[in-house]
Amino acid sequence: MSDIDGTLVHYAKDFAQHGVKLVSSDEKALTATVEGPNGDRRHCRLLPSATMGPACISERTIELVEALRDRGVRFCVMTAARKSTMMRRLDMLPTCDVVVCEGGSRMVVNDELDTEYTKRFEDVCGPMSREVVGEDDRPEPLWQYYRHLEETVPGLSLDANSYFGMFRVSALGDEATEDALQGMMQPSIIPSDVSVNSNLGKTDFFPTLAGKANAVKYLQKKFGIDQLETVCLFDDDNDLLMAEQCGVHLLPSLTSFSIKNAVSHNPSWYVPTTVGQGVFATEECLEKLLERVMAEQQIQTEVNLLLGEVEEALPEQQASLNSSNEANSGGEVENLE
C-alpha cells in the first residue's frame, strides 16, 4: 500500500530543504532531473496536480516497483487525491494492481470500479458511479452536511471538485473560521456515519465505512493477504490508521511531529538514511523491500527443495523399513520352531 504525495512522488519545495536540487524541468514533456546532495542525478517524470503543481517520480522508482510486481507483489496506491487528478496521473505512475483515491472511498481493481466495496457506504455519499457534478444535486447525508457547513461557517473553503465519496475543507488559517468548523464537528451535529481526517491544515469528510484503513482491510480479505505481509509506504498523519493495518512500514519522509513520534515508538519501522530527500529516499525504501522479498523467496525456494528431497527419499526409506520388519518377523518364527 503506497501513498502518493511525499512517498512515491515529491515536490521541489519539500526535497529542497534536504539538499536535493531540481536541475531541470519541462512541463510540456513532463520530464525533470533532480540532483542529490552527493551529486547523484535521477531522471524523473512530472505528474500534474490540481492544487500543488507538478511533482517528480524517478524512473528508478518505476523500475523498482516493476521488479517487485515481477516477484508477485501486488502494488496498490492509496491517496486522498480527487478522481480527476488520479486519472491524469495514472499513466505516469508504476503499473497499479489497485487504485484507491478520494480518501479511501473510490477503489479500482484491474481497471474496474469495485462496487462490492463502494456499495457498503453509497447510502452515505451516493453511488460512486453516479458522478453528479453539482453538490446541490446529491441528497445523501455527506452532501447534506457539506451544504450545512457551507451555510453556517463563513469563510470556510469547501472543495468537492471531482470528489464523489468525500469532500475537503480548509479554514485558510483563520482562527475564527477554524473554531466555527470545530463546533460543527461535534457528535450532535456531524452525521454518525461520516468520519473526519485532518492533515496539513485541511480536513476531509468521508463515509465511516470508507477511509484508507478500511480499504486496506477489504483488500487483505479480497486477496487473502495477511496483515504481516502487507507493506505500507507513507509519510503523513492521515496514513497512520492505514499503517496500523500493515506489518511492514517504510517512511521516505517524516512530515509531522506525530509521524516522528510514531516512529520513535515503533523501532521496526524503516526510515532510510536519505529520509526527506525525495526520490532518493523512496528508492532506498523500495530497494530495502526488494531485498527482503528476494531473501524470503530464496529461503522459500531452499525449503521447497529440501522438502522435495525428503519426499523423494521417503518411499525408499519406507521400503527399507518394510523389508526390515519382514525379516525380523521371519526370524522370530524360526526361533519358535
Short mmCIF file of N, CA and C in Angstrom, two decimals, residues 62-237:
data_model
loop_
_atom_site.label_atom_id
_atom_site.label_comp_id
_atom_site.label_asym_id
_atom_site.label_seq_id
_atom_site.Cartn_x
_atom_site.Cartn_y
_atom_site.Cartn_z
N ILE A 62 10.00 3.69 -10.73
CA ILE A 62 9.16 2.87 -11.61
C ILE A 62 9.76 1.48 -11.77
N GLU A 63 11.07 1.42 -12.01
CA GLU A 63 11.76 0.14 -12.22
C GLU A 63 11.66 -0.75 -10.98
N LEU A 64 11.83 -0.16 -9.81
CA LEU A 64 11.81 -0.94 -8.58
C LEU A 64 10.42 -1.52 -8.31
N VAL A 65 9.38 -0.72 -8.56
CA VAL A 65 8.02 -1.24 -8.37
C VAL A 65 7.76 -2.39 -9.35
N GLU A 66 8.21 -2.23 -10.59
CA GLU A 66 8.01 -3.31 -11.57
C GLU A 66 8.77 -4.57 -11.16
N ALA A 67 9.95 -4.40 -10.57
CA ALA A 67 10.72 -5.56 -10.10
C ALA A 67 9.98 -6.29 -8.98
N LEU A 68 9.33 -5.52 -8.10
CA LEU A 68 8.53 -6.13 -7.04
C LEU A 68 7.33 -6.86 -7.61
N ARG A 69 6.66 -6.25 -8.58
CA ARG A 69 5.49 -6.89 -9.19
C ARG A 69 5.89 -8.16 -9.94
N ASP A 70 7.07 -8.14 -10.55
CA ASP A 70 7.56 -9.34 -11.24
C ASP A 70 7.75 -10.50 -10.26
N ARG A 71 7.93 -10.19 -9.00
CA ARG A 71 8.12 -11.22 -7.97
C ARG A 71 6.81 -11.53 -7.23
N GLY A 72 5.70 -11.08 -7.80
CA GLY A 72 4.41 -11.46 -7.24
C GLY A 72 3.82 -10.50 -6.23
N VAL A 73 4.46 -9.34 -6.03
CA VAL A 73 3.94 -8.35 -5.08
C VAL A 73 2.87 -7.51 -5.76
N ARG A 74 1.68 -7.44 -5.16
CA ARG A 74 0.64 -6.56 -5.68
C ARG A 74 0.92 -5.12 -5.26
N PHE A 75 0.74 -4.20 -6.20
CA PHE A 75 1.04 -2.80 -5.91
C PHE A 75 -0.25 -1.99 -5.91
N CYS A 76 -0.49 -1.31 -4.80
CA CYS A 76 -1.70 -0.51 -4.63
C CYS A 76 -1.33 0.90 -4.21
N VAL A 77 -1.87 1.90 -4.90
CA VAL A 77 -1.71 3.28 -4.45
C VAL A 77 -2.97 3.69 -3.71
N MET A 78 -2.79 4.43 -2.63
CA MET A 78 -3.89 4.81 -1.77
C MET A 78 -3.72 6.28 -1.40
N THR A 79 -4.65 7.11 -1.85
CA THR A 79 -4.46 8.54 -1.74
C THR A 79 -5.78 9.27 -1.51
N ALA A 80 -5.69 10.48 -1.01
CA ALA A 80 -6.88 11.32 -0.86
C ALA A 80 -7.14 12.13 -2.12
N ALA A 81 -6.31 11.97 -3.13
CA ALA A 81 -6.46 12.76 -4.36
C ALA A 81 -7.85 12.59 -4.98
N ARG A 82 -8.33 13.67 -5.59
CA ARG A 82 -9.61 13.63 -6.29
C ARG A 82 -9.51 12.74 -7.53
N LYS A 83 -10.65 12.30 -8.03
CA LYS A 83 -10.65 11.37 -9.16
C LYS A 83 -9.93 11.94 -10.38
N SER A 84 -10.21 13.20 -10.73
CA SER A 84 -9.62 13.78 -11.94
C SER A 84 -8.10 13.82 -11.86
N THR A 85 -7.55 14.18 -10.70
CA THR A 85 -6.10 14.19 -10.53
C THR A 85 -5.54 12.78 -10.64
N MET A 86 -6.21 11.83 -10.01
CA MET A 86 -5.73 10.44 -10.03
C MET A 86 -5.70 9.90 -11.46
N MET A 87 -6.74 10.18 -12.23
CA MET A 87 -6.81 9.68 -13.60
C MET A 87 -5.73 10.31 -14.48
N ARG A 88 -5.45 11.60 -14.26
CA ARG A 88 -4.41 12.26 -15.06
C ARG A 88 -3.02 11.71 -14.73
N ARG A 89 -2.85 11.30 -13.48
CA ARG A 89 -1.54 10.84 -13.04
C ARG A 89 -1.27 9.36 -13.34
N LEU A 90 -2.33 8.61 -13.55
CA LEU A 90 -2.21 7.16 -13.54
C LEU A 90 -1.19 6.63 -14.55
N ASP A 91 -1.18 7.17 -15.75
CA ASP A 91 -0.26 6.69 -16.77
C ASP A 91 1.19 7.02 -16.45
N MET A 92 1.41 7.97 -15.53
CA MET A 92 2.76 8.37 -15.17
C MET A 92 3.30 7.58 -13.98
N LEU A 93 2.42 6.85 -13.31
CA LEU A 93 2.81 6.07 -12.14
C LEU A 93 3.24 4.67 -12.55
N PRO A 94 3.84 3.91 -11.63
CA PRO A 94 4.09 2.50 -11.91
C PRO A 94 2.76 1.79 -12.16
N THR A 95 2.81 0.65 -12.82
CA THR A 95 1.59 -0.14 -13.04
C THR A 95 0.97 -0.48 -11.70
N CYS A 96 -0.32 -0.19 -11.57
CA CYS A 96 -1.03 -0.40 -10.30
C CYS A 96 -2.02 -1.54 -10.42
N ASP A 97 -1.97 -2.47 -9.48
CA ASP A 97 -2.98 -3.53 -9.43
C ASP A 97 -4.28 -3.01 -8.85
N VAL A 98 -4.16 -2.07 -7.92
CA VAL A 98 -5.32 -1.46 -7.28
C VAL A 98 -5.06 0.04 -7.13
N VAL A 99 -6.09 0.83 -7.40
CA VAL A 99 -6.02 2.28 -7.18
C VAL A 99 -7.13 2.66 -6.21
N VAL A 100 -6.76 3.28 -5.10
CA VAL A 100 -7.74 3.77 -4.13
C VAL A 100 -7.51 5.27 -3.99
N CYS A 101 -8.54 6.06 -4.28
CA CYS A 101 -8.40 7.51 -4.16
C CYS A 101 -9.61 8.08 -3.43
N GLU A 102 -9.71 9.40 -3.42
CA GLU A 102 -10.77 10.10 -2.68
C GLU A 102 -10.82 9.62 -1.22
N GLY A 103 -9.65 9.52 -0.60
CA GLY A 103 -9.58 9.20 0.82
C GLY A 103 -10.07 7.81 1.18
N GLY A 104 -10.01 6.89 0.23
CA GLY A 104 -10.44 5.52 0.50
C GLY A 104 -11.88 5.25 0.15
N SER A 105 -12.52 6.14 -0.61
CA SER A 105 -13.91 5.92 -0.98
C SER A 105 -14.07 5.40 -2.41
N ARG A 106 -13.08 5.59 -3.26
CA ARG A 106 -13.13 5.07 -4.63
C ARG A 106 -12.04 4.00 -4.78
N MET A 107 -12.45 2.80 -5.18
CA MET A 107 -11.50 1.70 -5.35
C MET A 107 -11.64 1.11 -6.76
N VAL A 108 -10.53 1.06 -7.47
CA VAL A 108 -10.50 0.49 -8.81
C VAL A 108 -9.54 -0.69 -8.79
N VAL A 109 -10.05 -1.87 -9.13
CA VAL A 109 -9.25 -3.10 -9.16
C VAL A 109 -9.22 -3.61 -10.59
N ASN A 110 -8.02 -3.77 -11.13
CA ASN A 110 -7.87 -4.21 -12.52
C ASN A 110 -8.71 -3.35 -13.46
N ASP A 111 -8.62 -2.05 -13.27
CA ASP A 111 -9.26 -1.04 -14.12
C ASP A 111 -10.77 -1.00 -14.02
N GLU A 112 -11.36 -1.67 -13.03
CA GLU A 112 -12.81 -1.66 -12.85
C GLU A 112 -13.16 -1.16 -11.45
N LEU A 113 -14.19 -0.31 -11.36
CA LEU A 113 -14.68 0.15 -10.07
C LEU A 113 -15.15 -1.04 -9.26
N ASP A 114 -14.65 -1.18 -8.03
CA ASP A 114 -15.03 -2.30 -7.16
C ASP A 114 -16.33 -1.93 -6.44
N THR A 115 -17.45 -2.27 -7.06
CA THR A 115 -18.74 -1.88 -6.50
C THR A 115 -19.09 -2.68 -5.25
N GLU A 116 -18.50 -3.86 -5.08
CA GLU A 116 -18.73 -4.61 -3.84
C GLU A 116 -18.24 -3.80 -2.64
N TYR A 117 -17.12 -3.10 -2.84
CA TYR A 117 -16.58 -2.25 -1.78
C TYR A 117 -17.41 -0.98 -1.63
N THR A 118 -17.68 -0.28 -2.72
CA THR A 118 -18.32 1.03 -2.63
C THR A 118 -19.80 0.94 -2.23
N LYS A 119 -20.46 -0.17 -2.49
CA LYS A 119 -21.87 -0.31 -2.11
C LYS A 119 -22.06 -0.28 -0.60
N ARG A 120 -20.99 -0.56 0.14
CA ARG A 120 -21.10 -0.61 1.59
C ARG A 120 -21.44 0.76 2.19
N PHE A 121 -21.14 1.83 1.46
CA PHE A 121 -21.38 3.17 2.02
C PHE A 121 -22.05 4.12 1.03
N GLU A 122 -22.64 3.60 -0.04
CA GLU A 122 -23.25 4.50 -1.02
C GLU A 122 -24.50 5.19 -0.47
N ASP A 123 -25.08 4.65 0.61
CA ASP A 123 -26.22 5.34 1.22
C ASP A 123 -25.78 6.61 1.94
N VAL A 124 -24.47 6.76 2.15
CA VAL A 124 -23.93 7.94 2.83
C VAL A 124 -23.50 9.01 1.83
N CYS A 125 -22.88 8.57 0.71
CA CYS A 125 -22.33 9.54 -0.26
C CYS A 125 -22.94 9.41 -1.65
N GLY A 126 -23.72 8.35 -1.86
CA GLY A 126 -24.25 8.09 -3.19
C GLY A 126 -23.38 7.10 -3.93
N PRO A 127 -23.90 6.50 -5.01
CA PRO A 127 -23.12 5.54 -5.80
C PRO A 127 -21.89 6.22 -6.41
N MET A 128 -20.75 5.56 -6.32
CA MET A 128 -19.52 6.16 -6.85
C MET A 128 -19.53 6.22 -8.37
N SER A 129 -20.43 5.49 -8.99
CA SER A 129 -20.55 5.52 -10.45
C SER A 129 -21.45 6.66 -10.94
N ARG A 130 -22.13 7.33 -10.00
CA ARG A 130 -23.10 8.37 -10.38
C ARG A 130 -22.40 9.62 -10.91
N GLU A 131 -21.46 10.14 -10.16
CA GLU A 131 -20.63 11.28 -10.56
C GLU A 131 -21.45 12.50 -10.97
N VAL A 132 -22.43 12.84 -10.14
CA VAL A 132 -23.18 14.09 -10.34
C VAL A 132 -22.25 15.26 -10.05
N VAL A 133 -22.17 16.21 -10.96
CA VAL A 133 -21.21 17.29 -10.83
C VAL A 133 -21.57 18.26 -9.70
N GLY A 134 -22.81 18.68 -9.61
CA GLY A 134 -23.20 19.68 -8.62
C GLY A 134 -23.49 19.09 -7.26
N GLU A 135 -22.88 19.65 -6.20
CA GLU A 135 -23.10 19.13 -4.85
C GLU A 135 -24.56 19.31 -4.42
N ASP A 136 -25.25 20.31 -4.96
CA ASP A 136 -26.64 20.57 -4.59
C ASP A 136 -27.57 19.46 -5.06
N ASP A 137 -27.14 18.67 -6.01
CA ASP A 137 -27.98 17.60 -6.56
C ASP A 137 -27.68 16.25 -5.94
N ARG A 138 -26.95 16.24 -4.84
CA ARG A 138 -26.62 14.99 -4.16
C ARG A 138 -27.37 14.97 -2.83
N PRO A 139 -28.34 14.06 -2.66
CA PRO A 139 -29.22 14.12 -1.49
C PRO A 139 -28.70 13.40 -0.25
N GLU A 140 -27.61 12.66 -0.35
CA GLU A 140 -27.17 11.80 0.74
C GLU A 140 -26.62 12.61 1.93
N PRO A 141 -26.51 11.96 3.11
CA PRO A 141 -26.08 12.66 4.34
C PRO A 141 -24.75 13.40 4.22
N LEU A 142 -23.78 12.83 3.52
CA LEU A 142 -22.49 13.50 3.38
C LEU A 142 -22.65 14.86 2.73
N TRP A 143 -23.50 14.94 1.71
CA TRP A 143 -23.65 16.18 0.96
C TRP A 143 -24.63 17.13 1.65
N GLN A 144 -25.55 16.59 2.41
CA GLN A 144 -26.38 17.46 3.26
C GLN A 144 -25.49 18.20 4.26
N TYR A 145 -24.54 17.47 4.81
CA TYR A 145 -23.62 18.06 5.78
C TYR A 145 -22.72 19.09 5.09
N TYR A 146 -22.29 18.80 3.86
CA TYR A 146 -21.50 19.75 3.07
C TYR A 146 -22.24 21.08 2.94
N ARG A 147 -23.52 21.00 2.57
CA ARG A 147 -24.30 22.22 2.39
C ARG A 147 -24.54 22.94 3.72
N HIS A 148 -24.65 22.16 4.79
CA HIS A 148 -24.82 22.76 6.12
C HIS A 148 -23.57 23.56 6.51
N LEU A 149 -22.39 22.99 6.26
CA LEU A 149 -21.14 23.72 6.55
C LEU A 149 -21.04 24.97 5.70
N GLU A 150 -21.43 24.85 4.45
CA GLU A 150 -21.37 25.98 3.53
C GLU A 150 -22.24 27.15 4.02
N GLU A 151 -23.37 26.79 4.61
CA GLU A 151 -24.32 27.82 5.06
C GLU A 151 -23.97 28.41 6.42
N THR A 152 -23.28 27.64 7.27
CA THR A 152 -23.13 28.05 8.67
C THR A 152 -21.71 28.47 9.08
N VAL A 153 -20.70 28.20 8.25
CA VAL A 153 -19.32 28.55 8.62
C VAL A 153 -18.78 29.57 7.61
N PRO A 154 -18.92 30.85 7.90
CA PRO A 154 -18.41 31.89 6.99
C PRO A 154 -16.90 31.77 6.82
N GLY A 155 -16.44 31.99 5.60
CA GLY A 155 -15.01 31.98 5.34
C GLY A 155 -14.42 30.60 5.12
N LEU A 156 -15.22 29.55 5.27
CA LEU A 156 -14.71 28.19 5.09
C LEU A 156 -14.59 27.88 3.61
N SER A 157 -13.43 27.35 3.19
CA SER A 157 -13.22 26.92 1.81
C SER A 157 -13.63 25.46 1.69
N LEU A 158 -14.63 25.18 0.87
CA LEU A 158 -15.11 23.82 0.66
C LEU A 158 -14.76 23.36 -0.74
N ASP A 159 -14.29 22.13 -0.87
CA ASP A 159 -13.83 21.60 -2.16
C ASP A 159 -14.46 20.24 -2.41
N ALA A 160 -15.35 20.19 -3.39
CA ALA A 160 -15.94 18.92 -3.82
C ALA A 160 -15.69 18.69 -5.31
N ASN A 161 -14.77 19.44 -5.88
CA ASN A 161 -14.46 19.33 -7.30
C ASN A 161 -13.87 17.96 -7.62
N SER A 162 -14.60 17.16 -8.37
CA SER A 162 -14.19 15.80 -8.77
C SER A 162 -14.02 14.88 -7.56
N TYR A 163 -14.68 15.23 -6.46
CA TYR A 163 -14.81 14.33 -5.32
C TYR A 163 -16.25 13.82 -5.32
N PHE A 164 -16.42 12.51 -5.16
CA PHE A 164 -17.75 11.92 -5.16
C PHE A 164 -18.01 11.06 -3.93
N GLY A 165 -16.94 10.72 -3.20
CA GLY A 165 -17.09 9.95 -1.98
C GLY A 165 -16.55 10.67 -0.76
N MET A 166 -16.12 11.90 -0.93
CA MET A 166 -15.59 12.70 0.17
C MET A 166 -15.61 14.17 -0.24
N PHE A 167 -15.35 15.06 0.70
CA PHE A 167 -15.07 16.45 0.35
C PHE A 167 -14.03 16.98 1.33
N ARG A 168 -13.41 18.08 0.97
CA ARG A 168 -12.29 18.65 1.74
C ARG A 168 -12.59 20.10 2.07
N VAL A 169 -12.21 20.51 3.29
CA VAL A 169 -12.41 21.90 3.69
C VAL A 169 -11.13 22.46 4.29
N SER A 170 -11.05 23.78 4.30
CA SER A 170 -9.92 24.46 4.92
C SER A 170 -10.38 25.80 5.48
N ALA A 171 -9.90 26.09 6.68
CA ALA A 171 -10.20 27.40 7.30
C ALA A 171 -9.26 28.47 6.79
N LEU A 172 -8.30 28.09 5.95
CA LEU A 172 -7.35 29.03 5.34
C LEU A 172 -6.59 29.82 6.39
N GLY A 173 -6.34 29.19 7.53
CA GLY A 173 -5.54 29.80 8.57
C GLY A 173 -6.27 30.78 9.46
N ASP A 174 -7.55 30.97 9.25
CA ASP A 174 -8.32 31.92 10.06
C ASP A 174 -8.82 31.24 11.33
N GLU A 175 -8.45 31.76 12.48
CA GLU A 175 -8.78 31.12 13.75
C GLU A 175 -10.28 31.07 14.01
N ALA A 176 -10.98 32.14 13.69
CA ALA A 176 -12.43 32.18 13.93
C ALA A 176 -13.13 31.13 13.07
N THR A 177 -12.70 31.01 11.83
CA THR A 177 -13.28 30.01 10.94
C THR A 177 -12.98 28.61 11.44
N GLU A 178 -11.75 28.40 11.91
CA GLU A 178 -11.37 27.08 12.43
C GLU A 178 -12.20 26.74 13.67
N ASP A 179 -12.40 27.70 14.55
CA ASP A 179 -13.22 27.46 15.74
C ASP A 179 -14.65 27.10 15.36
N ALA A 180 -15.20 27.82 14.38
CA ALA A 180 -16.56 27.53 13.92
C ALA A 180 -16.65 26.14 13.31
N LEU A 181 -15.62 25.75 12.56
CA LEU A 181 -15.59 24.41 11.97
C LEU A 181 -15.55 23.34 13.05
N GLN A 182 -14.72 23.54 14.05
CA GLN A 182 -14.63 22.56 15.13
C GLN A 182 -15.98 22.41 15.83
N GLY A 183 -16.70 23.52 15.97
CA GLY A 183 -18.01 23.46 16.59
C GLY A 183 -18.99 22.64 15.77
N MET A 184 -18.85 22.68 14.45
CA MET A 184 -19.74 21.94 13.56
C MET A 184 -19.36 20.47 13.45
N MET A 185 -18.24 20.10 14.07
CA MET A 185 -17.79 18.70 14.03
C MET A 185 -18.15 17.95 15.30
N GLN A 186 -18.98 18.55 16.14
CA GLN A 186 -19.43 17.89 17.36
C GLN A 186 -20.33 16.70 17.00
N PRO A 187 -20.29 15.62 17.81
CA PRO A 187 -21.09 14.42 17.51
C PRO A 187 -22.57 14.70 17.33
N SER A 188 -23.08 15.72 17.99
CA SER A 188 -24.51 16.03 17.88
C SER A 188 -24.87 16.69 16.54
N ILE A 189 -23.85 17.11 15.79
CA ILE A 189 -24.10 17.82 14.53
C ILE A 189 -23.67 17.00 13.32
N ILE A 190 -22.46 16.47 13.36
CA ILE A 190 -21.94 15.71 12.22
C ILE A 190 -22.70 14.39 12.09
N PRO A 191 -23.05 13.95 10.89
CA PRO A 191 -23.74 12.67 10.73
C PRO A 191 -22.94 11.52 11.34
N SER A 192 -23.64 10.59 11.95
CA SER A 192 -22.97 9.50 12.66
C SER A 192 -22.19 8.58 11.75
N ASP A 193 -22.53 8.53 10.47
CA ASP A 193 -21.84 7.64 9.54
C ASP A 193 -20.84 8.40 8.66
N VAL A 194 -20.41 9.57 9.13
CA VAL A 194 -19.38 10.36 8.45
C VAL A 194 -18.18 10.51 9.37
N SER A 195 -16.98 10.25 8.85
CA SER A 195 -15.75 10.37 9.62
C SER A 195 -14.91 11.54 9.12
N VAL A 196 -13.91 11.91 9.93
CA VAL A 196 -13.10 13.09 9.67
C VAL A 196 -11.62 12.73 9.75
N ASN A 197 -10.83 13.32 8.87
CA ASN A 197 -9.38 13.15 8.92
C ASN A 197 -8.73 14.47 8.57
N SER A 198 -7.86 14.97 9.44
CA SER A 198 -7.20 16.25 9.21
C SER A 198 -5.72 16.05 8.93
N ASN A 199 -5.19 16.85 8.00
CA ASN A 199 -3.78 16.74 7.65
C ASN A 199 -3.33 18.00 6.94
N LEU A 200 -2.22 18.59 7.41
CA LEU A 200 -1.60 19.74 6.75
C LEU A 200 -2.59 20.89 6.55
N GLY A 201 -3.41 21.16 7.57
CA GLY A 201 -4.30 22.29 7.52
C GLY A 201 -5.59 22.08 6.76
N LYS A 202 -5.83 20.86 6.29
CA LYS A 202 -7.06 20.56 5.56
C LYS A 202 -7.78 19.41 6.26
N THR A 203 -9.10 19.39 6.12
CA THR A 203 -9.92 18.38 6.79
C THR A 203 -10.78 17.67 5.76
N ASP A 204 -10.73 16.35 5.77
CA ASP A 204 -11.51 15.53 4.86
C ASP A 204 -12.70 14.91 5.59
N PHE A 205 -13.84 14.87 4.92
CA PHE A 205 -15.05 14.23 5.44
C PHE A 205 -15.42 13.11 4.47
N PHE A 206 -15.68 11.92 5.00
CA PHE A 206 -15.94 10.76 4.14
C PHE A 206 -16.77 9.74 4.91
N PRO A 207 -17.40 8.78 4.23
CA PRO A 207 -18.18 7.75 4.93
C PRO A 207 -17.30 6.95 5.89
N THR A 208 -17.85 6.65 7.06
CA THR A 208 -17.09 5.91 8.07
C THR A 208 -16.65 4.55 7.57
N LEU A 209 -17.42 3.91 6.71
CA LEU A 209 -17.05 2.60 6.18
C LEU A 209 -16.04 2.69 5.04
N ALA A 210 -15.68 3.92 4.64
CA ALA A 210 -14.62 4.11 3.66
C ALA A 210 -13.33 4.40 4.42
N GLY A 211 -12.46 5.23 3.86
CA GLY A 211 -11.19 5.55 4.53
C GLY A 211 -10.10 4.56 4.15
N LYS A 212 -8.87 5.00 4.29
CA LYS A 212 -7.72 4.18 3.88
C LYS A 212 -7.62 2.88 4.67
N ALA A 213 -7.83 2.94 5.98
CA ALA A 213 -7.69 1.74 6.81
C ALA A 213 -8.70 0.67 6.42
N ASN A 214 -9.95 1.08 6.20
CA ASN A 214 -10.97 0.13 5.78
C ASN A 214 -10.69 -0.44 4.39
N ALA A 215 -10.12 0.39 3.53
CA ALA A 215 -9.76 -0.09 2.20
C ALA A 215 -8.68 -1.16 2.29
N VAL A 216 -7.70 -0.96 3.18
CA VAL A 216 -6.65 -1.96 3.37
C VAL A 216 -7.23 -3.27 3.87
N LYS A 217 -8.10 -3.20 4.89
CA LYS A 217 -8.71 -4.42 5.44
C LYS A 217 -9.53 -5.15 4.38
N TYR A 218 -10.25 -4.40 3.56
CA TYR A 218 -11.04 -5.02 2.49
C TYR A 218 -10.13 -5.74 1.49
N LEU A 219 -9.05 -5.11 1.09
CA LEU A 219 -8.14 -5.71 0.11
C LEU A 219 -7.42 -6.93 0.69
N GLN A 220 -7.07 -6.89 1.96
CA GLN A 220 -6.45 -8.05 2.59
C GLN A 220 -7.38 -9.26 2.54
N LYS A 221 -8.66 -9.02 2.81
CA LYS A 221 -9.64 -10.11 2.75
C LYS A 221 -9.87 -10.56 1.31
N LYS A 222 -9.97 -9.61 0.40
CA LYS A 222 -10.26 -9.90 -1.00
C LYS A 222 -9.16 -10.77 -1.64
N PHE A 223 -7.91 -10.45 -1.31
CA PHE A 223 -6.79 -11.17 -1.93
C PHE A 223 -6.17 -12.23 -1.02
N GLY A 224 -6.70 -12.36 0.20
CA GLY A 224 -6.15 -13.37 1.12
C GLY A 224 -4.74 -13.04 1.57
N ILE A 225 -4.49 -11.77 1.86
CA ILE A 225 -3.15 -11.33 2.27
C ILE A 225 -3.13 -11.08 3.77
N ASP A 226 -2.17 -11.67 4.45
CA ASP A 226 -2.04 -11.50 5.90
C ASP A 226 -1.57 -10.07 6.21
N GLN A 227 -1.98 -9.58 7.37
CA GLN A 227 -1.55 -8.24 7.78
C GLN A 227 -0.04 -8.13 7.85
N LEU A 228 0.63 -9.18 8.32
CA LEU A 228 2.09 -9.14 8.45
C LEU A 228 2.78 -9.08 7.09
N GLU A 229 2.08 -9.46 6.03
CA GLU A 229 2.66 -9.43 4.68
C GLU A 229 2.27 -8.17 3.92
N THR A 230 1.56 -7.27 4.58
CA THR A 230 1.11 -6.03 3.94
C THR A 230 2.12 -4.92 4.23
N VAL A 231 2.58 -4.27 3.18
CA VAL A 231 3.60 -3.22 3.30
C VAL A 231 2.94 -1.86 3.13
N CYS A 232 3.35 -0.91 3.94
CA CYS A 232 2.81 0.45 3.89
C CYS A 232 3.94 1.44 3.64
N LEU A 233 3.84 2.18 2.55
CA LEU A 233 4.79 3.25 2.22
C LEU A 233 4.05 4.56 2.45
N PHE A 234 4.49 5.36 3.44
CA PHE A 234 3.68 6.51 3.84
C PHE A 234 4.53 7.58 4.50
N ASP A 235 3.88 8.74 4.77
CA ASP A 235 4.62 9.85 5.36
C ASP A 235 3.78 10.81 6.18
N ASP A 236 2.45 10.71 6.12
CA ASP A 236 1.59 11.74 6.70
C ASP A 236 0.72 11.23 7.84
N ASP A 237 0.19 12.19 8.62
CA ASP A 237 -0.73 11.85 9.72
C ASP A 237 -1.93 11.05 9.22
#
